Coordinates of C-alpha atoms in Angstrom, one line a residue:
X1 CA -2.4 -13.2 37.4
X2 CA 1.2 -12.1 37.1
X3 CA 2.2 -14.8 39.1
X4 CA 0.4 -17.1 37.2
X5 CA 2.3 -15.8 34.0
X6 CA 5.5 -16.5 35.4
X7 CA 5.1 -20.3 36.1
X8 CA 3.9 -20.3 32.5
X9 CA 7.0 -19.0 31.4
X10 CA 9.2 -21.1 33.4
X11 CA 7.1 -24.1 32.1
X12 CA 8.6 -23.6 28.7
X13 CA 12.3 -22.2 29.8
X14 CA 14.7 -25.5 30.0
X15 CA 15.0 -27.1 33.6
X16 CA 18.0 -27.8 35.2
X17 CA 17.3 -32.0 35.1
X18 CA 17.0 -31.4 31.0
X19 CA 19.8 -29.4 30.8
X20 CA 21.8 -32.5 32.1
X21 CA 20.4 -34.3 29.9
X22 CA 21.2 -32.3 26.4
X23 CA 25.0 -32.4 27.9
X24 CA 24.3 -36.0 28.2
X25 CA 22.7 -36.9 24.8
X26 CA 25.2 -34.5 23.0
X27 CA 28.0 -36.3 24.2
X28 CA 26.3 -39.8 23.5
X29 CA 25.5 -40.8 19.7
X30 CA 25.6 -43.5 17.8
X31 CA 29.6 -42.9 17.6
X32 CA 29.8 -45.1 21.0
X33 CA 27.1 -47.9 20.5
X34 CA 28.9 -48.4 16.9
X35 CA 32.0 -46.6 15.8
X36 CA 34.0 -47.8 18.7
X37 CA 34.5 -51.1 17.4
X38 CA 36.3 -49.9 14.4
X39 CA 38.3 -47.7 17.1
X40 CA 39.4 -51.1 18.7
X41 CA 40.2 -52.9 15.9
X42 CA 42.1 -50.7 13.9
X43 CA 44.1 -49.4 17.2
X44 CA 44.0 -52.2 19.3
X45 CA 42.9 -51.5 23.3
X46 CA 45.0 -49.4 24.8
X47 CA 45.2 -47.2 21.1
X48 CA 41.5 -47.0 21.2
X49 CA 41.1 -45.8 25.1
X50 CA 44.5 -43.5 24.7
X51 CA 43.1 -41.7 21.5
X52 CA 39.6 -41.3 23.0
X53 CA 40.9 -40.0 26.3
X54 CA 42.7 -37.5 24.5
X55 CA 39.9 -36.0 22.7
X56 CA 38.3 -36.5 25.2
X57 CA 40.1 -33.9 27.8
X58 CA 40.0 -31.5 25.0
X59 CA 36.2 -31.7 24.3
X60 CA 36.0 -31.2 28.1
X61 CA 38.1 -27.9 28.2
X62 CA 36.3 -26.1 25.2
X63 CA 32.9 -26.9 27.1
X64 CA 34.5 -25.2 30.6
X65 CA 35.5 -22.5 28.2
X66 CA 32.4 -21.9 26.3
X67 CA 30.5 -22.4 29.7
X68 CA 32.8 -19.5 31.1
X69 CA 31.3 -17.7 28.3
X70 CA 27.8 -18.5 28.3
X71 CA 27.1 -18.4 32.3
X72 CA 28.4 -15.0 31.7
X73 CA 26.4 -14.2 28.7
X74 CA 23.9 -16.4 28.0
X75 CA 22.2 -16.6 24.2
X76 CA 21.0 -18.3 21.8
X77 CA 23.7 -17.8 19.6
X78 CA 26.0 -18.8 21.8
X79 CA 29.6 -19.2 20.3
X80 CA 28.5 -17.0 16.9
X81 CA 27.3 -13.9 18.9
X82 CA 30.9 -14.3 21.2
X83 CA 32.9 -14.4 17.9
X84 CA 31.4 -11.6 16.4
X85 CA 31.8 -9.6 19.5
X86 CA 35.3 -10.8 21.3
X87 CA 37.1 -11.6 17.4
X88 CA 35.4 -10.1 14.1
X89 CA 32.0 -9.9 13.0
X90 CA 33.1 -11.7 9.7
X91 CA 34.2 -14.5 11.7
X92 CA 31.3 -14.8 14.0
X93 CA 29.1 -14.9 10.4
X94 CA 31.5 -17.7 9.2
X95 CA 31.1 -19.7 12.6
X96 CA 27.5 -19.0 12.3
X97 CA 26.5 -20.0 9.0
X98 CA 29.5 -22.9 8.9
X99 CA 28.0 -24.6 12.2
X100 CA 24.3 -23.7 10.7
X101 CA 25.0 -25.6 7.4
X102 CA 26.3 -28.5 9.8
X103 CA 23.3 -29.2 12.1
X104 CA 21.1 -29.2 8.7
X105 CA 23.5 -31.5 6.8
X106 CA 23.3 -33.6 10.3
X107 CA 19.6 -33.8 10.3
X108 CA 19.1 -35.1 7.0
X109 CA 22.0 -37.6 8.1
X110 CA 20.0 -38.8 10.7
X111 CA 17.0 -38.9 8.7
X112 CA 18.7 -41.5 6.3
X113 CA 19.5 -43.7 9.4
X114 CA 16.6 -43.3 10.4
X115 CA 15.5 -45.3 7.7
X116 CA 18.3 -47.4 8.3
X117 CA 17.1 -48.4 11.1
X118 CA 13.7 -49.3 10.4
X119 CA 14.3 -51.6 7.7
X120 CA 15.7 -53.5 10.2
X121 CA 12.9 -54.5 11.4
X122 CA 10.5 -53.6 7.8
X123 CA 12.7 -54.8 5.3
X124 CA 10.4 -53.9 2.4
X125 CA 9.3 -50.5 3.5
X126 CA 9.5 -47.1 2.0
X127 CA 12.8 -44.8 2.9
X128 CA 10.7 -41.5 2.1
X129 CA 7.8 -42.8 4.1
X130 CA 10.3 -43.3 7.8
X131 CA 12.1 -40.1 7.1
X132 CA 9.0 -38.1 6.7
X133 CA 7.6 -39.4 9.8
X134 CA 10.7 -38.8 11.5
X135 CA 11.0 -35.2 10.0
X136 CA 7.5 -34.7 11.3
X137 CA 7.9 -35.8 14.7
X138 CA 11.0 -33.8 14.9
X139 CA 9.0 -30.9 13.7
X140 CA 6.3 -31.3 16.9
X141 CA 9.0 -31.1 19.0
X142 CA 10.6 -28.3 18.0
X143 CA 7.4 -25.9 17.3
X144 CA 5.8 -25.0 20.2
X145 CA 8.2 -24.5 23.0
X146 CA 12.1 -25.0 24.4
X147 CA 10.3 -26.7 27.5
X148 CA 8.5 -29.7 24.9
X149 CA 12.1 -30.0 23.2
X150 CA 13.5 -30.0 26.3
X151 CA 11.4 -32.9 27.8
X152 CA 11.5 -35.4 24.9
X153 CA 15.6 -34.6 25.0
X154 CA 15.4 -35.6 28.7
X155 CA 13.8 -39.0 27.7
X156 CA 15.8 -39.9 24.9
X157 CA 18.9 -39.2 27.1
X158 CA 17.6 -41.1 29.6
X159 CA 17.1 -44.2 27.3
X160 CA 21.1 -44.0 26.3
X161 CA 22.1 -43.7 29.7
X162 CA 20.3 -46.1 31.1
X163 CA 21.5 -48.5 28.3
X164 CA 25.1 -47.8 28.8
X165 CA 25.1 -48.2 32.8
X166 CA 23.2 -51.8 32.2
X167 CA 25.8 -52.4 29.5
X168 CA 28.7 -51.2 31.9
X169 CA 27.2 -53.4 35.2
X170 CA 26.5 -56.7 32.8
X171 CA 30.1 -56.0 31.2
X172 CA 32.1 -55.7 34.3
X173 CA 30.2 -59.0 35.5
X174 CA 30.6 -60.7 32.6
X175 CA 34.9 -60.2 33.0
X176 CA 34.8 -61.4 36.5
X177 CA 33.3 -64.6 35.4
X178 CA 29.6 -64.3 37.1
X179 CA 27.6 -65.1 33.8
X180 CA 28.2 -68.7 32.4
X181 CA 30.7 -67.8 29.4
X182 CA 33.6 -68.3 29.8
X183 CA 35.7 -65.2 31.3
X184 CA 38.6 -64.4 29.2
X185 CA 40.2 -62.3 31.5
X186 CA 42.7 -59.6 30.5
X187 CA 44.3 -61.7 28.0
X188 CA 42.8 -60.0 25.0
X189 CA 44.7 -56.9 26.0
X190 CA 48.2 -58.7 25.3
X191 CA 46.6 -60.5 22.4
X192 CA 49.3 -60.4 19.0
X193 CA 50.1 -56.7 18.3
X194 CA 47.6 -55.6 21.9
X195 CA 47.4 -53.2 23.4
X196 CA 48.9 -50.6 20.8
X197 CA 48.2 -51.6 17.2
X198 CA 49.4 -49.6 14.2
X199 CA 51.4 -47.4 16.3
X200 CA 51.2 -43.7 16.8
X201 CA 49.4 -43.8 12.9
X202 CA 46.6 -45.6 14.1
X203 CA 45.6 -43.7 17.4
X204 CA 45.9 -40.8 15.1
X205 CA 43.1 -42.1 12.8
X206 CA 41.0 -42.6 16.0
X207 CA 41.1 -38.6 16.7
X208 CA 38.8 -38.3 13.7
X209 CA 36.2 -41.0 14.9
X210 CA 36.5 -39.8 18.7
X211 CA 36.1 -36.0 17.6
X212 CA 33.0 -36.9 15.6
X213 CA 31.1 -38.9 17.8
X214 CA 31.6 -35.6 20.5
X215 CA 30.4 -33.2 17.9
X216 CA 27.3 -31.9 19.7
X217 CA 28.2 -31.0 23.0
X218 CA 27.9 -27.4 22.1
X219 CA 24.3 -27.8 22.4
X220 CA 24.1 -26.9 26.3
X221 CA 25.6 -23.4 25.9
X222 CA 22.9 -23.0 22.7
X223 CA 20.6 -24.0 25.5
X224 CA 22.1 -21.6 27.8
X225 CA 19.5 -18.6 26.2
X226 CA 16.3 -20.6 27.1
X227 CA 17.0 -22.2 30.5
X228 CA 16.2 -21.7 34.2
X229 CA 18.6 -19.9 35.9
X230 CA 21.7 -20.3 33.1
X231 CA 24.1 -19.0 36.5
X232 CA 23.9 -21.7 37.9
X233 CA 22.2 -24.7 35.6
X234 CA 24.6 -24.3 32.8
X235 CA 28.0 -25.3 35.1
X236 CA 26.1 -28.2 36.8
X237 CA 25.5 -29.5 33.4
X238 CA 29.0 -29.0 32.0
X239 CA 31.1 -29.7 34.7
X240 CA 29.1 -33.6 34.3
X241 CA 30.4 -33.9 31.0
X242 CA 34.0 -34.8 31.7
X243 CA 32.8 -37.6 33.7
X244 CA 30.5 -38.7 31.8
X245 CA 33.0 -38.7 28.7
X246 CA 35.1 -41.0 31.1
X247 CA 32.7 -43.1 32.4
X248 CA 30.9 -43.9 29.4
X249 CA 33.3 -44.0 26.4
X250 CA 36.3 -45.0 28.4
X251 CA 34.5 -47.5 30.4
X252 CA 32.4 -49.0 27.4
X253 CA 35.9 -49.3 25.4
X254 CA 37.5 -51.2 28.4
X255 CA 34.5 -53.7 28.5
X256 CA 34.7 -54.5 25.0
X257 CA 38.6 -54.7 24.3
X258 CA 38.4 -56.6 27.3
X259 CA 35.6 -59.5 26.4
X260 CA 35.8 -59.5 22.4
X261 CA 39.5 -59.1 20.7
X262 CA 40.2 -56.7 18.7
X263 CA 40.9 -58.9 16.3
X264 CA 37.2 -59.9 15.7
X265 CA 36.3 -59.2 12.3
X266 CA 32.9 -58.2 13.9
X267 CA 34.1 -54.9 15.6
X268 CA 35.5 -54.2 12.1
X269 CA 32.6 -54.8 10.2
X270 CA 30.0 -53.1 12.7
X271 CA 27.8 -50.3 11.2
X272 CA 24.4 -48.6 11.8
X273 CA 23.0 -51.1 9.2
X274 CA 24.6 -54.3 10.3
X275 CA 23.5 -53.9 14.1
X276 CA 23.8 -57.3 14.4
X277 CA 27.8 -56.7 15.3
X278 CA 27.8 -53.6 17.4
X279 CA 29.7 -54.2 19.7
X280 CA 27.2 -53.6 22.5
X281 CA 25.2 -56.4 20.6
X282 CA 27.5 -58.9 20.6
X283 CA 28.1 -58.7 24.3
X284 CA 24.4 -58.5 25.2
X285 CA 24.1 -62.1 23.5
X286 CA 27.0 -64.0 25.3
X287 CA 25.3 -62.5 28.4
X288 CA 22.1 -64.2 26.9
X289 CA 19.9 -61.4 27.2
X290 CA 17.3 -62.1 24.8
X291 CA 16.1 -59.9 21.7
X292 CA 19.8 -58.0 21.8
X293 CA 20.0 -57.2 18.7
X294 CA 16.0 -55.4 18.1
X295 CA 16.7 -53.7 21.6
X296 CA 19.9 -52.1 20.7
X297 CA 18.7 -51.4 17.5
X298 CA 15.4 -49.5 19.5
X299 CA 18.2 -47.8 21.3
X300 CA 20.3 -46.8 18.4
X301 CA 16.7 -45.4 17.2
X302 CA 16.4 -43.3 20.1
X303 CA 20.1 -42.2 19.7
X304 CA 19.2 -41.2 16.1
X305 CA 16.3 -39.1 17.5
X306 CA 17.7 -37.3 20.1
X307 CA 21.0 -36.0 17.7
X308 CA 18.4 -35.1 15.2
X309 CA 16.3 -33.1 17.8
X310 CA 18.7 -31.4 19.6
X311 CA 20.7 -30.6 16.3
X312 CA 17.3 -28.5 14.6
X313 CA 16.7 -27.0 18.0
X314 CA 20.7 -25.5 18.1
X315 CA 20.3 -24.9 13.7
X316 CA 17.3 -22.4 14.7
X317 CA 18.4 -20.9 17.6
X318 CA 21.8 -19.9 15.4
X319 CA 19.7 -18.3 12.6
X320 CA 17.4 -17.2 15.2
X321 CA 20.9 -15.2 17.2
X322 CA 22.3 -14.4 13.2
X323 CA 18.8 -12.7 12.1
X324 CA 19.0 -10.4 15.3
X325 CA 22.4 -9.3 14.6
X326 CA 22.2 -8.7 10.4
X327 CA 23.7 -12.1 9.4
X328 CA 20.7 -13.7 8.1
X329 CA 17.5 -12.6 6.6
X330 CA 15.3 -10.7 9.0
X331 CA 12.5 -13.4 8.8
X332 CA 14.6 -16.0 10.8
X333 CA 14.4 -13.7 13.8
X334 CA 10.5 -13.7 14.2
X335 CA 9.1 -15.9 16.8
X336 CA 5.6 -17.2 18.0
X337 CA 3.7 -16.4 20.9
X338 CA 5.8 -19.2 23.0
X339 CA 8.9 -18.0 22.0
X340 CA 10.1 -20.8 19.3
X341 CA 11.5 -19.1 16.1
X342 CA 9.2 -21.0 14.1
X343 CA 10.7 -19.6 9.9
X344 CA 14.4 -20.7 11.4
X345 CA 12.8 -24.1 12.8
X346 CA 10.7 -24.9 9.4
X347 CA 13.3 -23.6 7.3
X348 CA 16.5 -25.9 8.6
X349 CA 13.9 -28.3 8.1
X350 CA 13.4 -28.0 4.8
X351 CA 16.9 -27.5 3.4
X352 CA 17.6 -31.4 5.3
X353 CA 15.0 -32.9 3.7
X354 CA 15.9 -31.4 0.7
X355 CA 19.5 -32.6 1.0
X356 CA 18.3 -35.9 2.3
X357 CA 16.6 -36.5 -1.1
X358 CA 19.7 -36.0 -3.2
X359 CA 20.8 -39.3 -1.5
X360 CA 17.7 -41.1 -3.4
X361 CA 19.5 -40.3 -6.5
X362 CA 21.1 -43.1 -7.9
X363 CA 24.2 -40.5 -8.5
X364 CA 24.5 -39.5 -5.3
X365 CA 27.6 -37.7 -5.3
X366 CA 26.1 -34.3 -4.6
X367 CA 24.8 -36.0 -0.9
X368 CA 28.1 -37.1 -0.6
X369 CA 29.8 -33.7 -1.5
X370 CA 27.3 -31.5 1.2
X371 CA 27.9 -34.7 3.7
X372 CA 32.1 -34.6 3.3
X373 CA 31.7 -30.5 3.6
X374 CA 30.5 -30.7 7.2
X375 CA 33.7 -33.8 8.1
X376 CA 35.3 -30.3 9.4
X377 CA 32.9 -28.4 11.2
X378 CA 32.4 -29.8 14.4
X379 CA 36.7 -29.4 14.7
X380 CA 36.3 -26.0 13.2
X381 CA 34.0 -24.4 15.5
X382 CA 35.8 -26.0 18.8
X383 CA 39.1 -24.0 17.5
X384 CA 36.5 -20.9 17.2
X385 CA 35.2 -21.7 20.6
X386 CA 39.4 -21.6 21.8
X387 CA 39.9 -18.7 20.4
X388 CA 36.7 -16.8 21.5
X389 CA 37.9 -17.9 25.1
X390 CA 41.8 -16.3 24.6
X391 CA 40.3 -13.1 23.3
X392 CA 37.6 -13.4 25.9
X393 CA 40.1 -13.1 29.0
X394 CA 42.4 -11.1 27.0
X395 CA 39.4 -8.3 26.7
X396 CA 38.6 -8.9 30.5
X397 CA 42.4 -8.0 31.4
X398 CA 42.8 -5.3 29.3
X399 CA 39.6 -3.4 30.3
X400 CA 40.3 -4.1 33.9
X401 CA 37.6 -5.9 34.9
X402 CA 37.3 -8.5 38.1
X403 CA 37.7 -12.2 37.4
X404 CA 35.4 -12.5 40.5
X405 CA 32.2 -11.2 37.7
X406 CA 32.8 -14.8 36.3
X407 CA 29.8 -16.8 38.3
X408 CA 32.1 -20.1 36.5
X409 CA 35.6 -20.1 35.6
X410 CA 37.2 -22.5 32.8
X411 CA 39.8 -24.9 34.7
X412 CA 43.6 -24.7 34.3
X413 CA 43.5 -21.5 32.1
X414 CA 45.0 -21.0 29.8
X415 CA 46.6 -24.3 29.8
X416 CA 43.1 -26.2 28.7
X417 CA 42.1 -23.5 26.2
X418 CA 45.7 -24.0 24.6
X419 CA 45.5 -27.9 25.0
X420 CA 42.1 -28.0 23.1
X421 CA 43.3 -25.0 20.5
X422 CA 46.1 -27.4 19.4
X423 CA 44.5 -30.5 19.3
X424 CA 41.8 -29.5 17.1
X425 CA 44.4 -27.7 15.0
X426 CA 46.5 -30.9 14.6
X427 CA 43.0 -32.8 14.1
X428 CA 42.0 -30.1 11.4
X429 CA 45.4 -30.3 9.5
X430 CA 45.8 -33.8 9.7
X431 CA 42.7 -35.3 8.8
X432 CA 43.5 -35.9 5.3
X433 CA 47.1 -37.5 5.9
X434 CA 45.5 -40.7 4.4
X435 CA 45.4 -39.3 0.9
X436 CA 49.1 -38.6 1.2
X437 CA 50.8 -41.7 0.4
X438 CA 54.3 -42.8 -1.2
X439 CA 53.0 -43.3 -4.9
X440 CA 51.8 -39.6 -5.1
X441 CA 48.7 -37.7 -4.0
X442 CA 45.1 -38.7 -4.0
X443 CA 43.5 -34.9 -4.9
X444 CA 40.2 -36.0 -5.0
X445 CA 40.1 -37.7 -1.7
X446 CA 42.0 -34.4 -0.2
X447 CA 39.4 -32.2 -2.0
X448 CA 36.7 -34.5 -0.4
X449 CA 38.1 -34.3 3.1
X450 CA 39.2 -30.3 2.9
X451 CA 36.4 -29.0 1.2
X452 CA 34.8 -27.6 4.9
X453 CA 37.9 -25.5 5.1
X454 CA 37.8 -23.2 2.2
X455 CA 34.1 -22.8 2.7
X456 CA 34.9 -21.2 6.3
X457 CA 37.8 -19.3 5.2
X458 CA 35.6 -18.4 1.7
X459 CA 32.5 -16.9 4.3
X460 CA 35.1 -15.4 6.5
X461 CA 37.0 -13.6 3.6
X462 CA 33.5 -12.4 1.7
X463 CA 31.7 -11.4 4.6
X464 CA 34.8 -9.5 5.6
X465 CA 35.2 -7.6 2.0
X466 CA 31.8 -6.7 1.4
X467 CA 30.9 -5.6 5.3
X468 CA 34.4 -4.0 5.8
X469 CA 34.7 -5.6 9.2
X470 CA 38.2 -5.4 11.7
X471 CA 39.2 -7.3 13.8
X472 CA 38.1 -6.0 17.4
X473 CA 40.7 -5.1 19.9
X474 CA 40.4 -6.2 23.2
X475 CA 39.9 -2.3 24.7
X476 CA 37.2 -2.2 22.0
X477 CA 35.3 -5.4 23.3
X478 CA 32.0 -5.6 24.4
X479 CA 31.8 -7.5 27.8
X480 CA 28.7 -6.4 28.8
X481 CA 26.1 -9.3 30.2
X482 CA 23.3 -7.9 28.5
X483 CA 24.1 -7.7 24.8
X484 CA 22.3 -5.1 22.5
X485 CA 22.6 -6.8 19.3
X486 CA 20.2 -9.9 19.9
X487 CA 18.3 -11.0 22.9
X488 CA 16.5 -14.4 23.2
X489 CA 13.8 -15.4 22.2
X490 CA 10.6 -13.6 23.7
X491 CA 8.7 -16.6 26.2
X492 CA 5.0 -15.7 27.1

């Protein structure tokens, strides 16, 4: 019988094949089978690949850092419970509640392209009615166990992957003049102002779009709470994103600067409702593979669904870690009999749908006030992750301990944890610099673009006066594995 309970609870515990593939389908959004034809056009090839491969490496380094961190400590709350314990409790509530407000603010995103979407292919169809269906099947796989979520992550993945390799293979083949068209060669790369356009100005802007389609990665060490083995499942997963970073965006950027110019007013004009020039599209069709534009739009679909359910899954979990430690209300830390923190789940639910329907209204500057107030947050909580890593190792030096406890150790430390700190710092500074211009100051548009900032620094500040919180010193740490102020959530 008691052995009998443990396969059931390794049932709904996350496998080490699904744990790939959240690092996958975190890494992989619509940002790639869309957004990088703007990248392209406004920054020309080698702009595009330099400014992705940048953000790239740095995405990479917070992930070996906040792996370091969660192999050693897995739980749900992930970076919010190492903030509050290696930094300040008032910080760890600001990271918590700031990356919280995010992944519900995402999911109500993703509900309107969801809609999006369909009307691709139901042009006269209801909005409400797609995004409630959506919401709904979003809901089923999030309420009954991490194992469910898990699986229908796995397949959605799988679906983007298996996209992007066919896209990669047909690409490549396509350059070396197989298929009928005409193969241009590499002369698009030395095309007018190619391969650097706009100059150091325009790679700069491509930071932004490059951060945001990463923004999500932080999902496997969310996961790391609820899996098989987190020793030695979380690393595997992690150490594939770099690779997968490189192989994917790099690679899918080289095939298209290298088959459409970047001077195509197509690339420019691509969007998630105007699938019809994705790039991906347009090179499907002078390949002459039939129906390109319904199957990418199935795939963008797919895309839409897995941000959506892996986003609610991480949302609960982080109310789930916040209620366990006093940060939220104690009814966010109940869970069902399998284990799935069902108020946290239902209620980040909720406040996206709710926020989804203020974009109904025909004023919809209140969506578009919540939507700019999360432009920051992904960049915000990679700089929390950087320093949770720094204070981290500084606590683990101080107190004496053996680096040899670490079952995974970040690479080049503290070179990459530095690398990433000041790249999201320059991102988070910067991002505005477009509002800044020679006949005076746009304040609205750097209100707009800021507003994330002063919300984090407002919860930090608050939190900090009315709990009387310091700032822990690193003798004062708590490196324990086992952590007394939350544990995960019960399974079986």
């Amino acid at each position: 019988m008691s052995e009998a309970k443990e396969n059931n609870k390794l049932q709904r515990k996350l496998k080490p094949r699904q744990m790939n593939m959240i690092a996958i389908g975190g890494a992989i959004g619509t940002g790639l089978f869309v957004a990088t034809g703007s990248s392209i056009s406004t920054a020309g090839p080698g702009g595009s690949m330099v400014a992705y491969g940048i953000i790239g490496i740095a995405v990479y380094f917070v992930m070996t850092a906040l792996g370091e961190m969660a192999t050693y400590r897995p739980v749900p709350g992930a970076f919010e419970t190492y903030s509050t314990d290696y930094i300040d409790p008032a910080f760890g509530f600001a990271m918590g509640w700031n990356y919280w407000y995010c992944s519900a603010m995402t999911v109500a995103t993703e509900l309107v392209a969801s809609a999006i979407v369909m009307k691709f292919w139901f042009p006269d169809s209801s909005s409400i009615m797609w995004s409630a269906i959506f919401i709904v099947l979003l809901l089923v796989l999030n309420m009954f166990s991490a194992g469910i979520f898990g699986e229908a992550e796995f397949w959605f993945a799988g679906i983007k992957v298996v996209t992007i390799i066919i896209f990669l293979v047909v690409g490549v083949l396509m350059i070396i003049g197989v298929f009928k068209s005409e193969s241009p060669g590499f002369s698009n790369w030395t095309l007018d102002d190619a391969p650097f356009v706009g100059g150091g100005f325009a790679i700069f802007s491509i930071f932004m779009v490059a951060g945001f389609s990463f923004v999500g990665v932080e999902a496997t060490a969310i996961a790391a709470g609820e899996c098989v083995n987190p020793e030695k499942t979380v690393p595997k997963a992690i150490n594939s994103v770099f690779w997968r970073i490189l192989l994917f965006y790099i690679g899918a950027i080289f095939v298209v600067a290298t088959l459409i110019p970047y001077t195509n007013p197509d690339l420019l004009n691509a969007d998630i409702d105007n699938v019809a020039v994705s790039p991906f599209t347009i090179i499907f069709e002078k390949s002459g593979i039939a129906m390109a534009a319904s199957v990418m739009n199935a795939v963008i679909l797919t895309s839409i669904l897995s941000c959506g359910n892996s986003t609610l899954y991480s949302a609960s979990r982080l109310l789930f870690s916040m209620a366990n430690s006093g940060k939220s209300p104690k009814l966010f830390g109940k869970v069902s009999k399998k284990g799935v923190p069902v108020v946290a789940v239902l209620f980040t639910a909720l406040t996206a749908s709710l926020c989804f329907l203020t974009s109904l209204n025909s004023d919809s500057a209140v969506y578009t006030w919540l939507y700019s107030a999360t432009g920051l947050t992904g960049f915000l909580t990679w700089f929390g992750i950087c320093i949770c890593h720094l204070r981290f190792r500084r606590g683990f030096k101080v107190q004496g301990k053996d680096l040899a406890e670490l079952k995974y150790k970040t690479k080049l430390y503290p070179f990459g944890t530095w690398y990433s700190l000041i790249v999201c710092t320059i991102v988070i500074l910067g991002q505005g610099y477009y509002a800044f211009t020679s006949s005076g100051v746009d304040w609205y548009g750097v209100l707009v673009t800021y507003i994330g900032l002063p919300i984090f620094v407002a919860l930090y500040i608050i939190r900090k006066i009315v709990k009387k919180t310091k700032i822990i010193s690193a003798t004062e740490m708590d490196l324990s594995k086992d952590p007394v102020q939350q544990e995960s959530p019960k399974v079986g």
